[in-house]
């Protein structure tokens, strides 16, 4: 015996306990033919979203020295993510290649086309002065201290 939730074409819903092989009863309100409604508790498993490419390991060390089984799992995860992004392009994000992902770019990878001195927040890196180093005069560095003093 099983419990079925049934619905007729007019939208009336009800439950019935009956054998798997028994024919479905008509609607008790209007007598119309009925059909099974998928049960919410019958859906099992756990949904998980594969991580985006920038959260996948990017280094030799991150793949445990290119461990064959681990890398095969990473490939399966990447394939699941690619299939998900094909079905839902809004999840794809920035597809430009990552050119730097370590050091200061660990949390905001540098992508092809980004200016290397612009951070992910959009702020441009500066040294606090409007000119580069190696210009021959001092501005607080040890090699320039004392120059021009008699």
Coordinates of N, CA, C and O in Angstrom, one line a residue:
X1 N 0.9 -1.2 0.0 CA 0.0 0.0 0.0 C 0.9 1.2 0.0 O 1.9 1.3 0.6
X2 N 0.4 2.3 -0.7 CA 1.2 3.5 -0.8 C 0.2 4.7 -0.6 O -1.0 4.5 -0.9
X3 N 0.7 5.8 -0.2 CA 0.0 7.0 -0.1 C 0.2 7.8 -1.4 O 1.4 8.1 -1.7
X4 N -0.8 8.2 -2.1 CA -0.7 9.1 -3.3 C -1.4 10.4 -3.1 O -2.5 10.4 -2.5
X5 N -0.8 11.4 -3.6 CA -1.6 12.7 -3.6 C -2.0 12.8 -5.1 O -1.3 12.6 -6.0
X6 N -3.3 13.1 -5.2 CA -3.9 13.1 -6.5 C -4.5 14.5 -6.8 O -4.9 15.2 -5.9
X7 N -4.7 14.8 -8.1 CA -5.3 16.1 -8.5 C -6.1 15.8 -9.7 O -5.7 15.1 -10.6
X8 N -7.3 16.5 -9.8 CA -8.1 16.4 -11.0 C -7.8 17.7 -11.9 O -7.1 18.6 -11.5
X9 N -8.4 17.7 -13.1 CA -8.1 18.8 -14.1 C -8.7 20.1 -13.5 O -8.2 21.2 -14.0
X10 N -9.6 20.1 -12.6 CA -10.1 21.3 -12.0 C -9.3 21.8 -10.8 O -9.5 22.9 -10.2
X11 N -8.2 21.1 -10.5 CA -7.3 21.5 -9.4 C -7.6 21.0 -8.0 O -6.9 21.3 -7.1
X12 N -8.7 20.2 -7.9 CA -9.0 19.6 -6.6 C -7.9 18.6 -6.2 O -7.5 17.8 -7.0
X13 N -7.4 18.7 -5.0 CA -6.3 17.8 -4.5 C -6.8 17.0 -3.3 O -7.5 17.5 -2.5
X14 N -6.3 15.7 -3.3 CA -6.7 14.8 -2.2 C -5.6 13.7 -2.1 O -4.9 13.5 -3.0
X15 N -5.6 13.0 -1.0 CA -4.7 11.9 -0.8 C -5.5 10.6 -0.7 O -6.7 10.6 -0.3
X16 N -4.9 9.5 -1.2 CA -5.5 8.2 -1.1 C -4.5 7.1 -0.8 O -3.3 7.3 -1.2
X17 N -4.9 6.1 0.0 CA -4.0 5.0 0.3 C -4.5 3.8 -0.5 O -5.7 3.4 -0.4
X18 N -3.7 3.3 -1.4 CA -4.1 2.1 -2.2 C -2.9 1.4 -2.7 O -1.8 1.8 -2.6
X19 N -3.2 0.2 -3.3 CA -2.2 -0.6 -3.9 C -1.5 0.0 -5.1 O -2.1 0.9 -5.8
X20 N -0.3 -0.4 -5.4 CA 0.4 0.1 -6.6 C -0.4 -0.1 -7.9 O -0.3 0.6 -8.8
X21 N -1.0 -1.3 -7.9 CA -1.7 -1.7 -9.2 C -3.1 -1.2 -9.3 O -3.7 -1.4 -10.4
X22 N -3.7 -0.7 -8.2 CA -5.1 -0.3 -8.3 C -5.3 0.9 -9.2 O -4.4 1.8 -9.2
X23 N -6.4 1.0 -9.9 CA -6.7 2.2 -10.7 C -6.9 3.4 -9.9 O -7.4 3.3 -8.8
X24 N -6.5 4.6 -10.4 CA -6.7 5.8 -9.6 C -8.2 6.1 -9.5 O -8.9 6.1 -10.5
X25 N -8.7 6.5 -8.4 CA -10.1 6.9 -8.2 C -10.4 8.3 -8.8 O -9.5 9.1 -9.1
X26 N -11.6 8.5 -9.1 CA -12.1 9.8 -9.6 C -12.0 10.8 -8.5 O -12.0 10.5 -7.3
X27 N -12.1 12.1 -8.8 CA -12.1 13.2 -7.8 C -13.4 13.1 -6.9 O -14.5 13.0 -7.5
X28 N -13.2 13.1 -5.6 CA -14.4 13.0 -4.7 C -15.3 14.2 -4.8 O -16.5 14.2 -4.5
X29 N -14.8 15.4 -5.3 CA -15.6 16.6 -5.3 C -16.4 16.7 -6.6 O -17.5 17.1 -6.6
X30 N -15.7 16.4 -7.8 CA -16.4 16.6 -9.1 C -16.5 15.3 -9.9 O -17.1 15.3 -11.0
X31 N -15.8 14.2 -9.5 CA -15.9 13.0 -10.2 C -15.0 12.9 -11.4 O -14.9 11.9 -12.1
X32 N -14.2 13.9 -11.7 CA -13.3 14.0 -12.9 C -12.1 13.0 -12.7 O -11.7 12.6 -11.6
X33 N -11.5 12.5 -13.8 CA -10.3 11.6 -13.7 C -9.2 12.4 -12.9 O -9.1 13.6 -13.0
X34 N -8.3 11.6 -12.3 CA -7.2 12.2 -11.5 C -5.9 11.7 -12.0 O -5.8 10.7 -12.7
X35 N -4.8 12.4 -11.5 CA -3.5 12.0 -11.8 C -2.6 12.2 -10.6 O -3.0 13.0 -9.7
X36 N -1.5 11.5 -10.5 CA -0.6 11.6 -9.4 C 0.1 12.9 -9.4 O 0.6 13.4 -10.4
X37 N 0.3 13.5 -8.2 CA 1.1 14.7 -8.0 C 2.4 14.3 -7.4 O 2.4 13.5 -6.4
X38 N 3.6 14.7 -7.9 CA 4.9 14.3 -7.3 C 4.9 14.8 -5.9 O 4.6 15.9 -5.6
X39 N 5.3 13.9 -5.0 CA 5.4 14.2 -3.6 C 6.7 14.9 -3.3 O 7.8 14.5 -3.8
X40 N 6.6 15.9 -2.5 CA 7.8 16.6 -2.1 C 8.8 15.8 -1.3 O 10.0 16.0 -1.3
X41 N 8.3 14.9 -0.5 CA 9.2 14.1 0.3 C 9.9 13.0 -0.5 O 10.8 12.4 0.0
X42 N 9.4 12.7 -1.7 CA 10.0 11.7 -2.5 C 11.3 12.1 -3.2 O 12.0 11.3 -3.7
X43 N 11.5 13.4 -3.2 CA 12.7 13.9 -3.8 C 13.9 13.8 -2.8 O 13.8 14.3 -1.7
X44 N 14.9 13.0 -3.2 CA 16.0 12.8 -2.2 C 17.3 13.3 -2.7 O 17.4 13.9 -3.8
X45 N 18.3 13.0 -2.0 CA 19.7 13.4 -2.4 C 20.0 14.8 -1.9 O 19.3 15.5 -1.2
X46 N 21.2 15.3 -2.3 CA 21.6 16.6 -1.9 C 22.1 17.4 -3.1 O 22.9 16.9 -3.9
X47 N 21.6 18.6 -3.3 CA 22.0 19.4 -4.4 C 23.3 20.1 -4.0 O 23.5 20.6 -2.9
X48 N 24.2 20.1 -5.0 CA 25.5 20.8 -4.8 C 25.9 21.5 -6.1 O 25.7 21.0 -7.1
X49 N 26.4 22.7 -5.9 CA 26.9 23.4 -7.1 C 28.4 23.3 -7.2 O 29.1 23.6 -6.2
X50 N 28.9 22.8 -8.3 CA 30.4 22.7 -8.4 C 31.0 24.1 -8.3 O 30.4 25.1 -8.8
X51 N 32.2 24.2 -7.7 CA 32.8 25.5 -7.6 C 33.2 26.1 -8.9 O 33.5 25.4 -9.9
X52 N 33.3 27.5 -9.0 CA 33.7 28.1 -10.2 C 35.2 27.9 -10.5 O 35.9 27.5 -9.5
X53 N 35.7 28.1 -11.7 CA 37.1 27.8 -12.0 C 38.1 28.5 -11.0 O 39.1 27.9 -10.7
X54 N 37.8 29.7 -10.6 CA 38.8 30.4 -9.8 C 38.9 29.8 -8.4 O 39.8 30.1 -7.7
X55 N 38.0 29.0 -8.0 CA 38.0 28.3 -6.7 C 38.6 26.9 -6.8 O 38.8 26.2 -5.8
X56 N 39.0 26.5 -8.0 CA 39.6 25.2 -8.2 C 41.1 25.4 -7.9 O 41.6 26.5 -8.1
X57 N 41.8 24.3 -7.6 CA 43.3 24.4 -7.4 C 44.0 24.9 -8.6 O 43.7 24.5 -9.7
X58 N 44.9 25.8 -8.4 CA 45.7 26.4 -9.5 C 47.1 26.0 -9.6 O 47.8 26.4 -10.5
X59 N 47.6 25.3 -8.6 CA 49.0 25.0 -8.5 C 49.3 23.5 -8.4 O 48.4 22.8 -8.1
X60 N 50.5 23.2 -8.6 CA 51.0 21.8 -8.4 C 50.7 21.3 -7.0 O 50.1 20.2 -6.8
X61 N 51.0 22.1 -6.1 CA 50.8 21.8 -4.7 C 49.3 21.6 -4.4 O 48.9 20.7 -3.6
X62 N 48.5 22.4 -5.0 CA 47.0 22.4 -4.8 C 46.4 21.1 -5.4 O 45.3 20.7 -5.0
X63 N 47.1 20.4 -6.2 CA 46.6 19.1 -6.7 C 47.3 17.9 -6.1 O 47.3 16.8 -6.6
X64 N 47.9 18.2 -4.9 CA 48.6 17.1 -4.2 C 49.7 16.5 -5.1 O 49.8 15.2 -5.2
X65 N 50.5 17.3 -5.8 CA 51.5 16.8 -6.6 C 51.0 16.1 -7.9 O 51.6 15.1 -8.3
X66 N 49.9 16.5 -8.4 CA 49.2 16.0 -9.5 C 48.8 14.5 -9.3 O 48.9 13.7 -10.1
X67 N 48.3 14.3 -8.1 CA 47.7 12.9 -7.7 C 46.7 12.5 -8.8 O 45.7 13.3 -9.0
X68 N 46.8 11.4 -9.4 CA 46.0 11.0 -10.5 C 44.5 10.9 -10.1 O 43.7 11.4 -10.9
X69 N 44.2 10.4 -9.0 CA 42.8 10.3 -8.6 C 42.2 11.6 -8.3 O 41.0 11.9 -8.6
X70 N 43.0 12.5 -7.6 CA 42.5 13.8 -7.2 C 42.3 14.6 -8.5 O 41.3 15.3 -8.6
X71 N 43.2 14.6 -9.4 CA 43.1 15.4 -10.7 C 41.9 14.9 -11.5 O 41.1 15.7 -12.0
X72 N 41.7 13.6 -11.5 CA 40.5 13.0 -12.2 C 39.2 13.5 -11.6 O 38.2 13.9 -12.3
X73 N 39.2 13.6 -10.2 CA 38.0 14.2 -9.6 C 37.8 15.7 -9.9 O 36.7 16.1 -10.1
X74 N 38.9 16.4 -10.0 CA 38.9 17.8 -10.4 C 38.3 18.0 -11.8 O 37.5 18.9 -12.0
X75 N 38.7 17.1 -12.7 CA 38.2 17.1 -14.1 C 36.7 16.9 -14.1 O 36.0 17.5 -14.8
X76 N 36.2 15.9 -13.3 CA 34.8 15.6 -13.3 C 34.0 16.8 -12.7 O 33.0 17.2 -13.2
X77 N 34.6 17.4 -11.6 CA 34.0 18.6 -11.1 C 33.9 19.8 -12.1 O 32.9 20.4 -12.2
X78 N 35.0 20.0 -12.8 CA 35.1 21.0 -13.8 C 34.0 20.8 -14.9 O 33.4 21.7 -15.4
X79 N 33.9 19.5 -15.3 CA 32.9 19.2 -16.3 C 31.5 19.4 -15.8 O 30.6 19.9 -16.6
X80 N 31.2 19.1 -14.6 CA 29.9 19.3 -14.0 C 29.6 20.8 -14.0 O 28.5 21.3 -14.3
X81 N 30.6 21.7 -13.7 CA 30.5 23.1 -13.6 C 30.2 23.6 -15.0 O 29.3 24.5 -15.2
X82 N 30.9 23.1 -16.0 CA 30.8 23.6 -17.4 C 29.3 23.3 -17.9 O 28.7 24.1 -18.5
X83 N 28.8 22.1 -17.6 CA 27.5 21.7 -18.0 C 26.4 22.6 -17.3 O 25.5 23.0 -17.9
X84 N 26.7 22.9 -16.0 CA 25.8 23.8 -15.3 C 25.8 25.2 -15.9 O 24.7 25.8 -16.1
X85 N 26.9 25.7 -16.3 CA 27.0 27.0 -16.9 C 26.4 27.1 -18.3 O 25.9 28.1 -18.7
X86 N 26.4 25.9 -19.0 CA 25.7 25.9 -20.3 C 24.2 26.0 -20.1 O 23.6 26.7 -20.9
X87 N 23.7 25.4 -19.0 CA 22.3 25.4 -18.8 C 21.9 26.8 -18.2 O 20.8 27.2 -18.4
X88 N 22.8 27.4 -17.4 CA 22.5 28.6 -16.7 C 23.7 29.6 -16.9 O 24.5 29.7 -16.1
X89 N 23.7 30.3 -18.1 CA 24.8 31.2 -18.4 C 25.0 32.3 -17.4 O 26.2 32.8 -17.3
X90 N 24.0 32.6 -16.6 CA 24.2 33.7 -15.6 C 25.2 33.3 -14.5 O 25.7 34.2 -13.8
X91 N 25.5 32.0 -14.4 CA 26.4 31.6 -13.4 C 27.9 31.6 -13.9 O 28.8 31.4 -13.1
X92 N 28.1 31.8 -15.2 CA 29.4 31.6 -15.8 C 30.4 32.6 -15.2 O 31.6 32.3 -15.0
X93 N 30.1 33.8 -15.0 CA 31.0 34.8 -14.5 C 32.1 35.2 -15.5 O 31.9 35.0 -16.7
X94 N 33.2 35.7 -15.1 CA 34.3 36.1 -15.9 C 35.0 35.0 -16.5 O 35.6 34.2 -15.8
X95 N 35.0 34.8 -17.8 CA 35.7 33.7 -18.5 C 37.1 34.0 -19.0 O 37.7 33.1 -19.6
X96 N 37.6 35.2 -18.8 CA 38.9 35.5 -19.2 C 39.9 34.7 -18.5 O 39.8 34.4 -17.3
X97 N 41.0 34.3 -19.1 CA 42.0 33.4 -18.5 C 42.7 34.2 -17.3 O 42.9 35.4 -17.3
X98 N 43.0 33.4 -16.3 CA 43.7 33.9 -15.1 C 45.2 33.9 -15.4 O 45.7 32.8 -15.7
X99 N 45.9 35.0 -15.2 CA 47.3 35.1 -15.5 C 48.1 35.2 -14.2 O 49.3 34.9 -14.3
X100 N 47.5 35.5 -13.1 CA 48.2 35.5 -11.8 C 47.2 35.2 -10.7 O 46.1 35.7 -10.7
X101 N 47.6 34.3 -9.9 CA 46.6 33.8 -8.8 C 47.3 33.6 -7.5 O 46.7 33.1 -6.5
X102 N 48.6 34.0 -7.3 CA 49.2 33.8 -6.1 C 49.6 35.2 -5.5 O 49.5 36.2 -6.2
X103 N 50.1 35.2 -4.3 CA 50.6 36.4 -3.7 C 49.4 37.4 -3.5 O 48.3 37.0 -3.0
X104 N 49.5 38.6 -3.9 CA 48.5 39.6 -3.7 C 47.2 39.3 -4.6 O 46.2 39.9 -4.4
X105 N 47.4 38.4 -5.5 CA 46.2 38.0 -6.4 C 45.5 36.7 -5.9 O 44.7 36.2 -6.6
X106 N 45.9 36.3 -4.8 CA 45.3 35.0 -4.3 C 43.8 35.1 -4.1 O 43.1 34.2 -4.5
X107 N 43.3 36.2 -3.6 CA 41.9 36.3 -3.3 C 41.1 37.0 -4.5 O 39.9 37.0 -4.5
X108 N 41.8 37.7 -5.3 CA 41.3 38.3 -6.5 C 42.2 38.1 -7.7 O 43.1 39.0 -7.9
X109 N 42.1 37.0 -8.4 CA 43.0 36.7 -9.5 C 43.1 37.8 -10.5 O 42.1 38.4 -10.8
X110 N 44.3 37.9 -11.1 CA 44.5 38.9 -12.2 C 44.2 38.1 -13.5 O 44.6 37.0 -13.7
X111 N 43.3 38.8 -14.3 CA 42.8 38.1 -15.5 C 43.4 38.8 -16.7 O 43.8 40.0 -16.6
X112 N 43.5 38.1 -17.8 CA 43.9 38.7 -19.1 C 43.1 40.0 -19.4 O 41.9 40.0 -19.3
X113 N 43.8 41.1 -19.7 CA 43.1 42.3 -19.9 C 43.0 43.3 -18.8 O 42.8 44.4 -18.9
X114 N 43.3 42.8 -17.5 CA 43.3 43.6 -16.4 C 44.6 44.4 -16.3 O 45.6 43.9 -16.7
X115 N 44.6 45.6 -15.8 CA 45.8 46.4 -15.6 C 46.4 45.8 -14.3 O 45.8 45.7 -13.3
X116 N 47.7 45.4 -14.3 CA 48.3 44.7 -13.2 C 48.3 45.5 -11.9 O 48.5 44.9 -10.9
X117 N 48.2 46.8 -12.0 CA 48.3 47.6 -10.8 C 46.9 48.0 -10.3 O 46.7 48.7 -9.4
X118 N 45.8 47.5 -11.0 CA 44.4 47.7 -10.5 C 44.0 46.5 -9.8 O 44.0 45.4 -10.3
X119 N 43.5 46.7 -8.6 CA 43.0 45.6 -7.8 C 41.5 45.3 -8.2 O 40.9 46.1 -8.8
X120 N 41.0 44.2 -7.7 CA 39.7 43.7 -8.0 C 38.6 44.8 -7.6 O 37.6 44.9 -8.1
X121 N 39.0 45.6 -6.5 CA 38.1 46.6 -6.0 C 38.0 47.8 -6.9 O 37.2 48.6 -6.8
X122 N 38.9 47.8 -7.9 CA 38.9 49.0 -8.9 C 39.8 50.1 -8.5 O 40.0 51.0 -9.2
X123 N 40.5 49.9 -7.3 CA 41.5 50.9 -6.9 C 42.8 50.7 -7.6 O 43.3 49.6 -7.7
X124 N 43.4 51.8 -8.0 CA 44.7 51.7 -8.7 C 45.8 51.8 -7.6 O 45.7 52.7 -6.7
X125 N 46.8 51.0 -7.7 CA 47.9 51.0 -6.8 C 48.8 52.2 -7.1 O 49.2 52.4 -8.2
X126 N 49.2 52.9 -6.1 CA 50.1 54.0 -6.3 C 51.2 54.0 -5.1 O 50.9 53.3 -4.1
X127 N 52.3 54.7 -5.3 CA 53.3 54.7 -4.3 C 53.2 56.0 -3.5 O 54.1 56.2 -2.7
X128 N 52.2 56.8 -3.6 CA 52.1 58.0 -2.8 C 52.8 59.2 -3.4 O 52.8 60.2 -2.8
X129 N 53.4 59.0 -4.6 CA 54.0 60.1 -5.3 C 53.8 59.9 -6.8 O 53.5 58.8 -7.2
X130 N 53.9 61.0 -7.5 CA 53.6 60.9 -8.9 C 54.7 60.5 -9.9 O 54.5 60.7 -11.1
X131 N 55.8 59.9 -9.4 CA 56.8 59.6 -10.3 C 57.4 58.2 -9.9 O 57.3 57.8 -8.8
X132 N 58.1 57.6 -10.8 CA 58.7 56.3 -10.5 C 60.0 56.4 -9.8 O 60.6 57.4 -9.6
X133 N 60.5 55.2 -9.5 CA 61.8 55.1 -8.8 C 62.9 55.2 -9.9 O 62.7 55.0 -11.0
X134 N 64.1 55.4 -9.4 CA 65.3 55.4 -10.3 C 65.5 56.7 -11.1 O 66.0 56.8 -12.2
X135 N 65.0 57.8 -10.5 CA 65.1 59.1 -11.2 C 66.2 60.0 -10.7 O 66.4 61.1 -11.1
X136 N 67.0 59.5 -9.7 CA 68.3 60.1 -9.4 C 68.2 61.1 -8.2 O 69.2 61.6 -7.8
X137 N 67.0 61.4 -7.7 CA 67.0 62.2 -6.5 C 66.2 61.5 -5.4 O 65.4 60.7 -5.7
X138 N 66.5 61.9 -4.2 CA 65.9 61.2 -3.0 C 64.6 61.8 -2.6 O 64.2 62.9 -2.8
X139 N 63.8 60.9 -2.0 CA 62.5 61.3 -1.5 C 62.2 60.4 -0.3 O 61.1 59.8 -0.2
X140 N 63.1 60.3 0.6 CA 63.0 59.6 1.8 C 63.6 58.2 1.8 O 63.6 57.5 2.8
X141 N 64.2 57.8 0.7 CA 64.9 56.5 0.6 C 66.3 56.7 1.1 O 66.9 57.8 1.0
X142 N 66.9 55.7 1.7 CA 68.2 55.8 2.3 C 69.3 56.3 1.3 O 70.1 57.1 1.6
X143 N 69.2 55.9 0.0 CA 70.2 56.3 -0.9 C 70.1 57.7 -1.3 O 71.1 58.3 -1.7
X144 N 69.0 58.4 -1.0 CA 68.9 59.8 -1.4 C 69.1 60.7 -0.1 O 69.1 61.9 -0.3
X145 N 69.1 60.1 1.0 CA 69.2 60.9 2.3 C 70.5 61.7 2.3 O 71.6 61.1 2.0
X146 N 70.5 62.9 2.6 CA 71.7 63.7 2.7 C 72.1 64.4 1.4 O 73.0 65.2 1.4
X147 N 71.6 64.0 0.2 CA 72.0 64.6 -1.0 C 71.5 66.1 -1.0 O 70.4 66.4 -0.6
X148 N 72.4 66.9 -1.5 CA 72.1 68.3 -1.7 C 72.3 69.1 -0.4 O 72.0 70.2 -0.3
X149 N 72.8 68.4 0.7 CA 73.0 69.2 1.9 C 74.5 69.5 2.0 O 75.3 68.7 1.7
X150 N 74.8 70.7 2.3 CA 76.2 71.1 2.4 C 77.0 70.5 3.4 O 76.7 70.0 4.4

